[in-house]
XYZ file of C-alpha atoms in Angstrom:
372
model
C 0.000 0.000 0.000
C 1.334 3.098 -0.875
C 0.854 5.299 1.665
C 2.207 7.335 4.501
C 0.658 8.871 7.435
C 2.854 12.004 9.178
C 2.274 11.453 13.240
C 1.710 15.541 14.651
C 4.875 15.832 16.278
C 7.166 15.423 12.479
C 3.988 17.637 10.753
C 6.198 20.908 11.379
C 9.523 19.124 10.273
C 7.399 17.658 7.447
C 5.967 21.433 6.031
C 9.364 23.471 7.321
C 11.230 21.338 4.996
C 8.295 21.864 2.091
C 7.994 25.444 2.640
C 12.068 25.827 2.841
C 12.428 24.443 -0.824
C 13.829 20.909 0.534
C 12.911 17.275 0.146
C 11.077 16.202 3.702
C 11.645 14.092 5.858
C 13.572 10.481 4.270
C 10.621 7.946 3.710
C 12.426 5.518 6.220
C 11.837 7.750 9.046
C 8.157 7.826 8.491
C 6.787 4.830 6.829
C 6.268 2.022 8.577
C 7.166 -0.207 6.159
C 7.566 -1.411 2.751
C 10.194 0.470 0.385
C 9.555 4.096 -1.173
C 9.732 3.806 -5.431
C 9.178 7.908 -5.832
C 9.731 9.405 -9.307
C 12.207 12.072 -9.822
C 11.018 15.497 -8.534
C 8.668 17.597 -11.131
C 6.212 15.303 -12.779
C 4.879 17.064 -15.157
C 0.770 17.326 -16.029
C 0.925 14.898 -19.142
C -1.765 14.035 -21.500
C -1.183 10.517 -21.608
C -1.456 7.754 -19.122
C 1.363 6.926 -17.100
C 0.758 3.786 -15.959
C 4.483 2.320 -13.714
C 2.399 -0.676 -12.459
C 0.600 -1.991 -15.036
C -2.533 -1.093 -16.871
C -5.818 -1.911 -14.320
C -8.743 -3.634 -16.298
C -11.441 -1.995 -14.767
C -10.239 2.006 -15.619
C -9.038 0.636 -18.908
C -11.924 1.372 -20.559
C -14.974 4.064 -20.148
C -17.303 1.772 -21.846
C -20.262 0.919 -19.388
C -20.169 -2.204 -17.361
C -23.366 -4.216 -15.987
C -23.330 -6.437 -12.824
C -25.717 -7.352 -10.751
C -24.378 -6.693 -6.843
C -26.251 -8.524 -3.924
C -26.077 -7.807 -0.061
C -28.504 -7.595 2.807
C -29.759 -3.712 2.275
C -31.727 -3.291 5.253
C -28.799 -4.196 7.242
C -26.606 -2.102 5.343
C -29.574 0.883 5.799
C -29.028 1.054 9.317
C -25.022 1.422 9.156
C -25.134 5.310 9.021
C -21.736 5.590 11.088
C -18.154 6.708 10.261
C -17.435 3.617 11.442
C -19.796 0.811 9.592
C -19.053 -2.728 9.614
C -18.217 -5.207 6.792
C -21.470 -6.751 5.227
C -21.116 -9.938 2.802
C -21.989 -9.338 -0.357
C -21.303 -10.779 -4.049
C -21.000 -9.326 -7.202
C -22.607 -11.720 -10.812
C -21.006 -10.771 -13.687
C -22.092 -12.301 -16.917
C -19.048 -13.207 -19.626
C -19.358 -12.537 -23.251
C -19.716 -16.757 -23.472
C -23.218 -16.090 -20.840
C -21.178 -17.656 -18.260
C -21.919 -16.162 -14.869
C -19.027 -15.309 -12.324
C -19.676 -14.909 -8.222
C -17.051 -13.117 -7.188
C -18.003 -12.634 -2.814
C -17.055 -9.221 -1.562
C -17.258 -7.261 1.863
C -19.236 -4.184 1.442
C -19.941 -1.536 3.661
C -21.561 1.843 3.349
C -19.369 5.106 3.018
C -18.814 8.745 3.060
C -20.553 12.024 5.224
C -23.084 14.036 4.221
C -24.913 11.282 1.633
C -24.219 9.102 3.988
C -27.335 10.772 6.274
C -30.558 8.921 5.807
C -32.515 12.470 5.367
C -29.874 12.643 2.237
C -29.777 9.492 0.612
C -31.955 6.669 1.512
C -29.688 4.811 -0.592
C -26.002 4.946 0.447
C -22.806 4.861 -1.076
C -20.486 2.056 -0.688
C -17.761 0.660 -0.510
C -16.744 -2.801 -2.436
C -13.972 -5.045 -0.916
C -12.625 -7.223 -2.888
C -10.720 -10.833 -2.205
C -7.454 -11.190 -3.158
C -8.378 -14.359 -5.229
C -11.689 -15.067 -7.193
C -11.155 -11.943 -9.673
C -8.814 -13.407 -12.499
C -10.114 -12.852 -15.883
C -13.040 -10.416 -14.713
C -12.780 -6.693 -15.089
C -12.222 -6.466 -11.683
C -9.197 -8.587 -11.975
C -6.367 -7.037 -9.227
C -8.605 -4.940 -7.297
C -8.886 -4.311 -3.843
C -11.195 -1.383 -2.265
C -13.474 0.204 -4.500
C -15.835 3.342 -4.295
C -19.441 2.829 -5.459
C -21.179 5.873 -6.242
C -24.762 5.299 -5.984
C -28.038 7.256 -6.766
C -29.136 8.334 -3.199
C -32.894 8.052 -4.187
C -34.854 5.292 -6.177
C -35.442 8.259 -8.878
C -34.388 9.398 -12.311
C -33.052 12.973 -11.120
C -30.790 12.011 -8.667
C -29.693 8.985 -11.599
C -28.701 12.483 -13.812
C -27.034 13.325 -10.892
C -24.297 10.321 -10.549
C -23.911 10.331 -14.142
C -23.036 14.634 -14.315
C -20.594 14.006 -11.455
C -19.030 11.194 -13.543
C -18.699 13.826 -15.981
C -16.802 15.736 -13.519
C -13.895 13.016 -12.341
C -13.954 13.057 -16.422
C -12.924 16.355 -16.867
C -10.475 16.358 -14.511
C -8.780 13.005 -16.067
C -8.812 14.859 -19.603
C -6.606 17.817 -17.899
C -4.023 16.246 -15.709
C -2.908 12.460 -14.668
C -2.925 13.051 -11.646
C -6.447 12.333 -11.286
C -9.054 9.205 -9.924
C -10.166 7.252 -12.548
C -14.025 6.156 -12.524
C -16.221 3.835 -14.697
C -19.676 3.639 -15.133
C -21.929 1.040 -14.508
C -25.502 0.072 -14.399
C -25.560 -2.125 -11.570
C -28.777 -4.247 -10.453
C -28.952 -4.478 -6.604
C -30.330 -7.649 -5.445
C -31.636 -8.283 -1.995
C -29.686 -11.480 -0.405
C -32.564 -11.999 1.796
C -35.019 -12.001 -1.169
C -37.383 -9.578 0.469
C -37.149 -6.211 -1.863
C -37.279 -5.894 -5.869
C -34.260 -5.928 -7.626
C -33.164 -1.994 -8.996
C -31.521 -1.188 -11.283
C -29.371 1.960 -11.466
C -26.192 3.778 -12.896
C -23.832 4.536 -11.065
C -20.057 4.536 -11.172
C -16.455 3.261 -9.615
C -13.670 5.271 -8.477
C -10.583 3.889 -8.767
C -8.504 3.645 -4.811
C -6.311 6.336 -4.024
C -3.403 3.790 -3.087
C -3.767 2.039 -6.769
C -3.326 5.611 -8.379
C -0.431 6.363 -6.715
C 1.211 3.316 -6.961
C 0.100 4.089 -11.394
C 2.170 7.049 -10.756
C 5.378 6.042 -8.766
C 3.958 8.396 -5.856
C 2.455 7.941 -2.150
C -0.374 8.978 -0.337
C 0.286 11.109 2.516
C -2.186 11.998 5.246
C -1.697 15.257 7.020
C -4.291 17.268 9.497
C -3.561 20.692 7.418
C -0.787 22.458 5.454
C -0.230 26.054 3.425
C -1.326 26.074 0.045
C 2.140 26.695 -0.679
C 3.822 23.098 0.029
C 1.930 21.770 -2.957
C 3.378 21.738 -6.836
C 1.963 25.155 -7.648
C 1.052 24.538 -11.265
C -0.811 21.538 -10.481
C -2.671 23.491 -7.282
C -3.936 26.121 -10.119
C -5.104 23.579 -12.597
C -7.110 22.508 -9.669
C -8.121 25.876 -8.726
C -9.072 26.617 -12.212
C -10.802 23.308 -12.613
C -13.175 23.777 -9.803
C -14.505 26.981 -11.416
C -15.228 25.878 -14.449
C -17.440 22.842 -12.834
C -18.937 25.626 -10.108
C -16.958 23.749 -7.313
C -16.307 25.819 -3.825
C -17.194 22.133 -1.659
C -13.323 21.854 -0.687
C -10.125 23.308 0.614
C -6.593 22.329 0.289
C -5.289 23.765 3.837
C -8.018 21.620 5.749
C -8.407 18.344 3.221
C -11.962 18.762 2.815
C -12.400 16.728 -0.500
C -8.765 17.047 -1.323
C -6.127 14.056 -0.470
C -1.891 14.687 -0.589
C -0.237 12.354 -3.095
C 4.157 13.168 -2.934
C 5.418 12.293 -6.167
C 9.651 12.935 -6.041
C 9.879 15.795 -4.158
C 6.824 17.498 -4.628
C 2.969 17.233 -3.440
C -0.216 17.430 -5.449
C -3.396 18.001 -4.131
C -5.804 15.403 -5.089
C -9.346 16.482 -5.552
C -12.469 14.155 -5.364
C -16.147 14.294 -4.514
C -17.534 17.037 -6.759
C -21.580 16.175 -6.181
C -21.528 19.909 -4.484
C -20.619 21.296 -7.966
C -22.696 23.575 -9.886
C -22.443 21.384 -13.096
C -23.576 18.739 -10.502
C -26.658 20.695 -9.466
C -28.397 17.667 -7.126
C -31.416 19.131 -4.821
C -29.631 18.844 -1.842
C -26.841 21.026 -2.462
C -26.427 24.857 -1.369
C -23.704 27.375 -1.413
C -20.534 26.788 0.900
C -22.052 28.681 3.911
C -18.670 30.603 4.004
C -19.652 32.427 0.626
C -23.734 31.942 0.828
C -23.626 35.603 1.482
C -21.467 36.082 -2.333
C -23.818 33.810 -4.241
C -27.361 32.660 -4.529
C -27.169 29.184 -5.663
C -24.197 26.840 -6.480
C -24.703 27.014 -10.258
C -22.785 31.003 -9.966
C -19.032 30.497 -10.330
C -17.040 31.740 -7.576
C -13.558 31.258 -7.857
C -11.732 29.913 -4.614
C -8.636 29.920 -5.213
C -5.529 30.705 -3.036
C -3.324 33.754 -4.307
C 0.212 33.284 -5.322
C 1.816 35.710 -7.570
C 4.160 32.653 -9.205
C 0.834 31.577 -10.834
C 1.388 31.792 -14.573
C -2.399 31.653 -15.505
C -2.035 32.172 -18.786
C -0.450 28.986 -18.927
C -3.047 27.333 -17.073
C -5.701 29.496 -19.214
C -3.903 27.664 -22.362
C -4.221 24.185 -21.050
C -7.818 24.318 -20.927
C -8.175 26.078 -24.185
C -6.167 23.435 -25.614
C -8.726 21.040 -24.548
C -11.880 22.806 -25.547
C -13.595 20.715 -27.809
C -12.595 17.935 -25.623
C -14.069 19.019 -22.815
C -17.496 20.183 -25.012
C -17.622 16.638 -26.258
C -16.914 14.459 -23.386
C -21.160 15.046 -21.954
C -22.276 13.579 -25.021
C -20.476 10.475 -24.104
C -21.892 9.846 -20.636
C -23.667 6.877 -20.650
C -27.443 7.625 -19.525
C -26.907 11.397 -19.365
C -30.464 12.690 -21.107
C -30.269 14.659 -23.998
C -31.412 17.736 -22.065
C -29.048 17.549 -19.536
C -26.502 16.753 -22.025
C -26.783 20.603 -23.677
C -27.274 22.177 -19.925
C -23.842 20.642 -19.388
C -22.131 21.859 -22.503
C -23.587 25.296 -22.260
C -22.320 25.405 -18.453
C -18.619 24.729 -19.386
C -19.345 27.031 -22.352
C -19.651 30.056 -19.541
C -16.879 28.513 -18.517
C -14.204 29.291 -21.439
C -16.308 32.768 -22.319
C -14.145 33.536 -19.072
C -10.868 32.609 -19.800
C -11.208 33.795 -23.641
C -11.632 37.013 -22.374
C -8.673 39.083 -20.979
C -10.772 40.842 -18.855
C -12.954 38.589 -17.028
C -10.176 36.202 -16.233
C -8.568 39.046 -14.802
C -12.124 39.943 -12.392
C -13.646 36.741 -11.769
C -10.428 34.573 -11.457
C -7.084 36.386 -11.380
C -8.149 39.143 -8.980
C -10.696 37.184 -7.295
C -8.385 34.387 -5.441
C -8.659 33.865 -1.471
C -6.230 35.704 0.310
């Protein structure tokens, strides 16, 4: 497992050494084992996989997938805790011979605020995989998964799942440093044989740990840092990426909705969970309450940003310019995504480059406008 946790008393070694310009703290004084494989310093935001480990089946592919997954729901209803236990579960996948596969999982619901019942009757979840039984299925060599689910047994919040798909999307078209998600239509079955079957779509995030290990790098888990410890250019694509989907739902000081990968000698914030986004729109969402006095409704842009005069936003600017028709194309190929919703998407990130294009309202809404 790639990953590393920083215990508080090296946390001001571990951002002194960031903030003076030198490599932190060796990994052998902080890892509790396992060896460190970290790529030279200064990866840089490439267009193309870079895959170190070996391609992964599952996030090979953004074609939809179909499997039917079983578990006792009304058990996993009532686990509404940070702290939910394992439930046994199985996932049926059907080969292209019509040959059926079992594959028996732990699953176990997941995540904060969707995670209320008043939310999201239906949960998200989390999918546990063994570490044998998975050869020759798409889920062949994975571990812990991320299910995003549709919250309610109804076609909105479906759109929903399916516009924040778009959004991990987006992001993977602009940097590879970035989770990876499929989609799926998934039919959930209930073990005890009690409740119809449902069928919805929903989609699968690929683990943080298998994304860093794709990229040579390591997780780290920290209470808080400056904006400044992190690879600035990658901290503005970020930045600039969360206005043009109408994001404010994060921070990278606190890790709300952000994770720390180190790559070489440098950390990259890692952004995820983007249902709060304006291009996301679901009915439970509402302005950041720090800024509900600055805007009305989560579909206004607000950039939030953290200055930094080395910011070359131009540059940045260009990088998303240079994926334009990209980025216009990519809702028509969202499996499920209505027609309507398809055009409300491409007109939103539309707004998005009339900004940037012009000199002046980059300059207002997104160069002057960052948090100080």
């Amino acid at each position: 497992m790639w990953r590393v946790k920083l215990r508080p008393s090296l946390l001001p070694v571990f951002l002194g050494a960031v903030l003076a310009g030198m490599s932190p703290l060796p990994l052998s004084s902080i890892v509790h084992g396992g060896a460190s494989r970290l790529r030279p310093p200064g990866l840089p935001l490439a267009d193309g996989p870079q895959d170190s480990v070996g391609e992964q089946p599952l996030f090979s592919s953004n074609d939809l997938i179909e499997f039917v997954l079983e578990g006792n729901w009304d058990e996993l209803d009532d686990d509404r805790g940070q702290e939910s236990p394992e439930r046994p579960g199985q996932v049926l996948l059907t080969g292209p011979d019509g040959e059926e596969t079992a594959i028996p999982i732990k699953l176990n619901t997941r995540g904060i605020f969707r995670l209320k019942r008043s939310t999201c009757p239906f949960p998200p979840l989390r999918l546990n995989f063994p570490s044998e039984g998975t050869d020759g299925t798409v889920f062949q060599g994975q571990d812990k998964l991320k299910l995003v689910t549709h919250c309610r047994d109804q076609d909105r919040y479906e759109q929903n799942v399916m516009e924040e798909f778009l959004a991990y999307r987006l992001y993977n078209l602009l940097t590879d440093i970035s989770l990876r998600v499929r989609p799926a239509s998934i039919t959930y079955v209930d073990s005890r044989g009690e409740d119809d079957p449902v069928t919805r779509l929903g989609f699968l995030i690929e683990d943080d740990d298998a994304l860093a290990a794709r990229l040579d790098g390591m997780m780290v888990e920290v209470e808080a840092a400056p904006a400044s410890a992190f690879h600035q250019e990658q901290a503005a694509l970020m930045y600039v990426f969360n206005f043009m989907i109408g994001n404010t739902d994060w921070s990278m000081t606190r890790f709300h909705n952000v994770k720390v990968m180190r790559i070489g000698s440098h950390y990259y914030p890692l952004p995820y969970d983007f249902d709060w986004a304006g291009l996301v729109d679901p009915p439970y969402a509402g302005p950041n309450p720090q800024i509900a006095h600055l805007i009305d409704d989560i579909r206004e842009r607000l950039y939030w940003g953290i200055c930094n005069d080395a910011i070359d936003y131009q540059a940045i600017f260009s990088r998303f310019q240079g994926k334009k028709d990209a980025v216009l194309a990519l809702p028509a190929s969202v499996p499920g995504l209505s027609e309507r919703n398809q055009r409300s998407a491409v007109r939103y990130l539309d707004d998005f480059y009339d900004v940037i294009d012009s000199e002046g309202a980059a300059r207002r809404q997104i160069v002057s406008a960052c948090r100080r």
